[in-house]
mmCIF file of C-alpha atoms in Angstrom:
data_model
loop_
_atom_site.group_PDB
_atom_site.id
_atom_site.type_symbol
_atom_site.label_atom_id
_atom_site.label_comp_id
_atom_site.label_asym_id
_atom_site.label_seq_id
_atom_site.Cartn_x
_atom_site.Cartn_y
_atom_site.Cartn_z
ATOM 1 C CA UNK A 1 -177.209 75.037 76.864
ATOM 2 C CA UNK A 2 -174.045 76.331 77.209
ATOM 3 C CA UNK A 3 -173.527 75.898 73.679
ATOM 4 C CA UNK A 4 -176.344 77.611 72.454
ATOM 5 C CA UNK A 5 -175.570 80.655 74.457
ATOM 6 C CA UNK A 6 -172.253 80.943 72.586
ATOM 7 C CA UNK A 7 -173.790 80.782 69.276
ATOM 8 C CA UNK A 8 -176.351 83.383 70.201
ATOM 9 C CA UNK A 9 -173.895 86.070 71.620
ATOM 10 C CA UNK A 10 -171.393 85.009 68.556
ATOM 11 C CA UNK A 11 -174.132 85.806 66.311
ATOM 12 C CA UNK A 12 -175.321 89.212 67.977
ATOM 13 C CA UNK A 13 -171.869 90.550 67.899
ATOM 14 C CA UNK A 14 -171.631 89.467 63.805
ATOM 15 C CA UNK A 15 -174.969 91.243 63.563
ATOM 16 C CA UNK A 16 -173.625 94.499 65.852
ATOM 17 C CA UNK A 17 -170.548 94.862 63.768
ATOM 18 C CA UNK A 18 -172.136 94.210 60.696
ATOM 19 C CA UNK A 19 -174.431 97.802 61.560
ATOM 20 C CA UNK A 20 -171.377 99.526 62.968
ATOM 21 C CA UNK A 21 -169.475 98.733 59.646
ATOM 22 C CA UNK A 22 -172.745 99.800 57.681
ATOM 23 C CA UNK A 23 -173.175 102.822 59.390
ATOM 24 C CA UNK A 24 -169.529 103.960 58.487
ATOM 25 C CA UNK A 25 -170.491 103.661 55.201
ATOM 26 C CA UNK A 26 -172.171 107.056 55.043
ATOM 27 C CA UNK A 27 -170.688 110.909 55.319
ATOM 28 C CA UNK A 28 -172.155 112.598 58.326
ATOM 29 C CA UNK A 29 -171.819 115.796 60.102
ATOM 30 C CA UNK A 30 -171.520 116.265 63.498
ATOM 31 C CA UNK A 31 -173.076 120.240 64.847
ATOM 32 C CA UNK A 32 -171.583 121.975 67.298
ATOM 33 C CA UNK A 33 -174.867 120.658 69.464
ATOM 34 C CA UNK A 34 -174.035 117.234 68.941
ATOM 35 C CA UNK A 35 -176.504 116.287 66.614
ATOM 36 C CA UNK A 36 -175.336 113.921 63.884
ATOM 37 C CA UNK A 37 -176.244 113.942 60.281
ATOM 38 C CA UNK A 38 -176.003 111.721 57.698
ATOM 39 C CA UNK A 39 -175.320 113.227 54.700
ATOM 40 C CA UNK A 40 -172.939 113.372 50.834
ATOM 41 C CA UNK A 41 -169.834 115.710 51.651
ATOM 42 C CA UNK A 42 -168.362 117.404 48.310
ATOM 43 C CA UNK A 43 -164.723 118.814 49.285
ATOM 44 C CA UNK A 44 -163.626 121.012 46.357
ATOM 45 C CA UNK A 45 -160.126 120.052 44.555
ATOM 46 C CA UNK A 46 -158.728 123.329 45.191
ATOM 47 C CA UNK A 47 -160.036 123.657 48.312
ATOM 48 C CA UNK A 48 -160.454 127.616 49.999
ATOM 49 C CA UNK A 49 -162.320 125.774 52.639
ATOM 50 C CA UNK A 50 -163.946 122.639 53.740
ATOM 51 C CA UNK A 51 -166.707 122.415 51.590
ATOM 52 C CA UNK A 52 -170.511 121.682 51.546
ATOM 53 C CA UNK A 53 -172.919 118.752 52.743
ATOM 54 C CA UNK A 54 -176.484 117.805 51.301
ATOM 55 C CA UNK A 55 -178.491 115.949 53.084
ATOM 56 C CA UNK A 56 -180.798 114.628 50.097
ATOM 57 C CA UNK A 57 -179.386 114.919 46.808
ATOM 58 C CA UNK A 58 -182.147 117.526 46.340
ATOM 59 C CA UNK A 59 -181.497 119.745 48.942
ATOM 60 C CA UNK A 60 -179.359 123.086 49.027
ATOM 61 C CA UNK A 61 -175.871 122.837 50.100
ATOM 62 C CA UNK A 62 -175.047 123.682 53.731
ATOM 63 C CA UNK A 63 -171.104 125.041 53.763
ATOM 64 C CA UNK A 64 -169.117 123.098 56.474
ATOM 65 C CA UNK A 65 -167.740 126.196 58.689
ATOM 66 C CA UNK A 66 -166.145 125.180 62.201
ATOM 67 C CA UNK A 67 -168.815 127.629 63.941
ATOM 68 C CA UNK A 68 -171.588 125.140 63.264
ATOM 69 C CA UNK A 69 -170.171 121.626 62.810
ATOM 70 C CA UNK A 70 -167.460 120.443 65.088
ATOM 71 C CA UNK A 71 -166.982 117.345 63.157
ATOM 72 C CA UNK A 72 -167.114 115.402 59.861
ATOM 73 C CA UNK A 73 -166.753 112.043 58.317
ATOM 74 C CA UNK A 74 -165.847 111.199 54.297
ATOM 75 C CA UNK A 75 -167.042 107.656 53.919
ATOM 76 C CA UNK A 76 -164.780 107.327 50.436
ATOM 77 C CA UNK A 77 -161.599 108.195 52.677
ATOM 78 C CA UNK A 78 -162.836 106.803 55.794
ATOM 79 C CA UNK A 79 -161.183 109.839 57.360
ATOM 80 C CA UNK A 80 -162.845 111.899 60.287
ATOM 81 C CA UNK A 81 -162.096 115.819 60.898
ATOM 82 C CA UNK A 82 -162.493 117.943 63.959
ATOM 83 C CA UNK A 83 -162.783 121.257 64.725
ATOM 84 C CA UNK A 84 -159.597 122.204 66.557
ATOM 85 C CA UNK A 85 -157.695 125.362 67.852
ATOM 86 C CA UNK A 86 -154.467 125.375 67.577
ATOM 87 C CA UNK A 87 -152.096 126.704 69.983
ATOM 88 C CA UNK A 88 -152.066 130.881 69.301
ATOM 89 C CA UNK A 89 -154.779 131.151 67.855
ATOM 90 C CA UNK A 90 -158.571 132.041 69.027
ATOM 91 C CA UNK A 91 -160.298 130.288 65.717
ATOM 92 C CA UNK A 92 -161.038 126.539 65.080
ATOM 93 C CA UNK A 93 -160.031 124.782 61.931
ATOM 94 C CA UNK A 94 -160.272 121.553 60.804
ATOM 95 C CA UNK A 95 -157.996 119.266 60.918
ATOM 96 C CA UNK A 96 -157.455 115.118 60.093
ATOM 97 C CA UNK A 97 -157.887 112.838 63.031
ATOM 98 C CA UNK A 98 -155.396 110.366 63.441
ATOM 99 C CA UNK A 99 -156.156 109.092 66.733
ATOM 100 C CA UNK A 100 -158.805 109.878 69.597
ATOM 101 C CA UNK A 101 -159.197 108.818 73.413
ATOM 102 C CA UNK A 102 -157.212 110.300 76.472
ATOM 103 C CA UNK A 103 -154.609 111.851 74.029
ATOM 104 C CA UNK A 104 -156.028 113.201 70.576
ATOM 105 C CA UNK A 105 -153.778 113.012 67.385
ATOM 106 C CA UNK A 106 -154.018 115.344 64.477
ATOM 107 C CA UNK A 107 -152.739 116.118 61.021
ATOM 108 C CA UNK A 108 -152.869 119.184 58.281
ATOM 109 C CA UNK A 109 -151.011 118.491 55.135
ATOM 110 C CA UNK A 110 -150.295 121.564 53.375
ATOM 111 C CA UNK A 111 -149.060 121.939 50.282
ATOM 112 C CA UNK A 112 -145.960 124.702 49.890
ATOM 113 C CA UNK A 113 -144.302 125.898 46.580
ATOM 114 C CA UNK A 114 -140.280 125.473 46.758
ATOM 115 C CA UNK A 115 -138.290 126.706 43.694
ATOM 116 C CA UNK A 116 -141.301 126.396 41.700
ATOM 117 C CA UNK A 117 -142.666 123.082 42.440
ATOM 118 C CA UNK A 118 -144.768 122.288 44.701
ATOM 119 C CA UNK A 119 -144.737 119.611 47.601
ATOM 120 C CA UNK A 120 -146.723 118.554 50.877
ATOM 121 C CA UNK A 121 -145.894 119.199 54.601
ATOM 122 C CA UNK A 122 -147.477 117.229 57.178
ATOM 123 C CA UNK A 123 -147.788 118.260 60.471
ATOM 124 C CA UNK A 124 -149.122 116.820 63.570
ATOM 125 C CA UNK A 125 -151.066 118.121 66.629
ATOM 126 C CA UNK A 126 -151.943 116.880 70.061
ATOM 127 C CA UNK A 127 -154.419 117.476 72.158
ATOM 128 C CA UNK A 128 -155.427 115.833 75.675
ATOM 129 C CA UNK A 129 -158.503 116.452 76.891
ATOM 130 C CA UNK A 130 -159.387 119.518 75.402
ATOM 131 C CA UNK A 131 -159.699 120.975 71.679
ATOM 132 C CA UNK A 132 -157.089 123.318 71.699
ATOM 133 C CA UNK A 133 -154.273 121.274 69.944
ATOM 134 C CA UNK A 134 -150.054 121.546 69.909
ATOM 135 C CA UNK A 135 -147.912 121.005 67.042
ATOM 136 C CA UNK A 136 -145.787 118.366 67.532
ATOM 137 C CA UNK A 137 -144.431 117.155 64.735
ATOM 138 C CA UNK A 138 -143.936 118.364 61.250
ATOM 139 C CA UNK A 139 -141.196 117.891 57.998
ATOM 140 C CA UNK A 140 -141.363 121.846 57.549
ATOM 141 C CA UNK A 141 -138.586 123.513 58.557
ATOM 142 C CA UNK A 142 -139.721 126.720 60.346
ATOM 143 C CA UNK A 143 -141.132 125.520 63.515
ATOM 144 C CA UNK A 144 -141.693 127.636 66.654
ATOM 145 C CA UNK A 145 -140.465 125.135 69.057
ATOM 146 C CA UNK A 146 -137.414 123.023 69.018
ATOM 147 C CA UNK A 147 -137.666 119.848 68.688
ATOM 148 C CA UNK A 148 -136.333 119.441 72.176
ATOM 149 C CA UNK A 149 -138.924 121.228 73.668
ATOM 150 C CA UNK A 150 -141.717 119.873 71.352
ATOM 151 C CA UNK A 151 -140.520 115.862 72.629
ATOM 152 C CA UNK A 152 -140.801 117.522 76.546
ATOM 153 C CA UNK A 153 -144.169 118.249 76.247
ATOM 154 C CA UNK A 154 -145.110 115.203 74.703
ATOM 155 C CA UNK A 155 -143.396 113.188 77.395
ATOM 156 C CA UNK A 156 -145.633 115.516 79.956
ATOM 157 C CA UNK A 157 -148.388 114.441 77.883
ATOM 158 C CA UNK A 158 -148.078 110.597 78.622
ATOM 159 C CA UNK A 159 -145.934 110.554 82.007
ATOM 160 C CA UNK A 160 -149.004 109.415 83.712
ATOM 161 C CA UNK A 161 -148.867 106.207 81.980
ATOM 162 C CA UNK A 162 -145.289 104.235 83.473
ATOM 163 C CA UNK A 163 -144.983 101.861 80.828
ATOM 164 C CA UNK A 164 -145.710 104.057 77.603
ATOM 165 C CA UNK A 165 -143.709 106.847 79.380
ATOM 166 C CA UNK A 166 -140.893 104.316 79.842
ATOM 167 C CA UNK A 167 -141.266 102.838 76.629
ATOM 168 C CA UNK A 168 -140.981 106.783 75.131
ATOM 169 C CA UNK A 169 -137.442 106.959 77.094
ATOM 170 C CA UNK A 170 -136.021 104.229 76.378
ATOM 171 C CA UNK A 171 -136.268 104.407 72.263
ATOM 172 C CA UNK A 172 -135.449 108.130 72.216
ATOM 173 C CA UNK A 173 -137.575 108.439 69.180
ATOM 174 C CA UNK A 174 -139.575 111.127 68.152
ATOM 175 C CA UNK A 175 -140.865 109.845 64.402
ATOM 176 C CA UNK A 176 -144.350 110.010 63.250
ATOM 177 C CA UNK A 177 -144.315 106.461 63.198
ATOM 178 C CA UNK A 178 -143.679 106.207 66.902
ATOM 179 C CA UNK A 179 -145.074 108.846 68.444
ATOM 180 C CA UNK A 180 -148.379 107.047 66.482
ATOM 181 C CA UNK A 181 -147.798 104.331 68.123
ATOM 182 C CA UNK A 182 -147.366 105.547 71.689
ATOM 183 C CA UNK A 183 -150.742 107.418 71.584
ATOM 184 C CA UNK A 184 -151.917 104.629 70.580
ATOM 185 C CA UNK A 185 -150.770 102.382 73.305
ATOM 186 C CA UNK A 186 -151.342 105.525 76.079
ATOM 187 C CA UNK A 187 -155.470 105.340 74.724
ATOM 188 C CA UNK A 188 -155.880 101.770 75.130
ATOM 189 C CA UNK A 189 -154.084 101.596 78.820
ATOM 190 C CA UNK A 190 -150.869 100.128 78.210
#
């Protein structure tokens, strides 16, 4: 008996993660009332915004703006974005989501022009519980915050957690790598 009772919940959780990985399978929006769409994203190569959704191939082309969709998902990329503030300013943008749970991690890559070439910056913002989002980390050089201050307020972030806050002291590492990692651990507990 016991047995079969194995087999059967082994074989509903195949089936339940075989629909979960399905489902991820498709672009969807997300509306800033929580309704969620399924539908083709097209993101334009030179990109003045965040582009346009269908959802039939014969319908008109919806432009994704912050003020109506909070959130979108590019099947080909397997990459979410949110609509975020960022610190200073009063209007969202999207942004890449690294992480999400008690402690939200984002990233913009932009790309800047330096004696005429051209090459990406990354930056990363955090965000816990709310959608107004920090920098925190970045490779461009002007930055409003030191990096002293910017590793304080990510320490206030995950003090609450003793061991990830502990783990945070005692490496004395602030790399994108890590501080990945950290959220990471803070969001599942431990």
């Amino acid at each position: 008996m016991k047995l079969t009772f194995k087999k059967v919940a082994i074989c509903t959780a195949a089936i339940l993660f075989t629909l979960s990985v399905k489902a991820q399978n498709q672009d969807y929006v997300i509306t800033t009332k929580g309704d969620s769409i399924p539908c083709t994203i097209k993101i334009p190569l030179i990109t003045c915004g965040d582009g346009n959704y269908k959802t039939t191939p014969n319908s008109h082309a919806i432009k994704i703006k912050p003020e109506d969709i909070k959130a979108y998902y590019i099947s080909k990329k397997q990459t979410l974005y949110r609509a975020v503030i960022k610190e200073g300013k009063t209007k969202p943008d999207f942004l890449t989501v690294l992480e999400t749970g008690k402690i939200s991690l984002y990233e913009e890559v932009t790309e800047v022009y330096v004696n005429n070439s051209t090459t990406n910056v990354t930056k990363w913002f955090v965000a816990k519980g709310s959608d107004t989002v920090k920098q925190l980390k970045t490779e461009d050089l002007i930055i409003s915050k030191s990096r002293k201050q910017r590793k304080m307020e990510f320490a206030a972030l995950i003090n609450d957690n003793q061991v990830v806050y502990d783990q945070y002291t005692a490496e004395n590492k602030f790399s994108f790598k890590q501080i990945r990692n950290l959220v990471q651990q803070y969001n599942i507990g431990g």
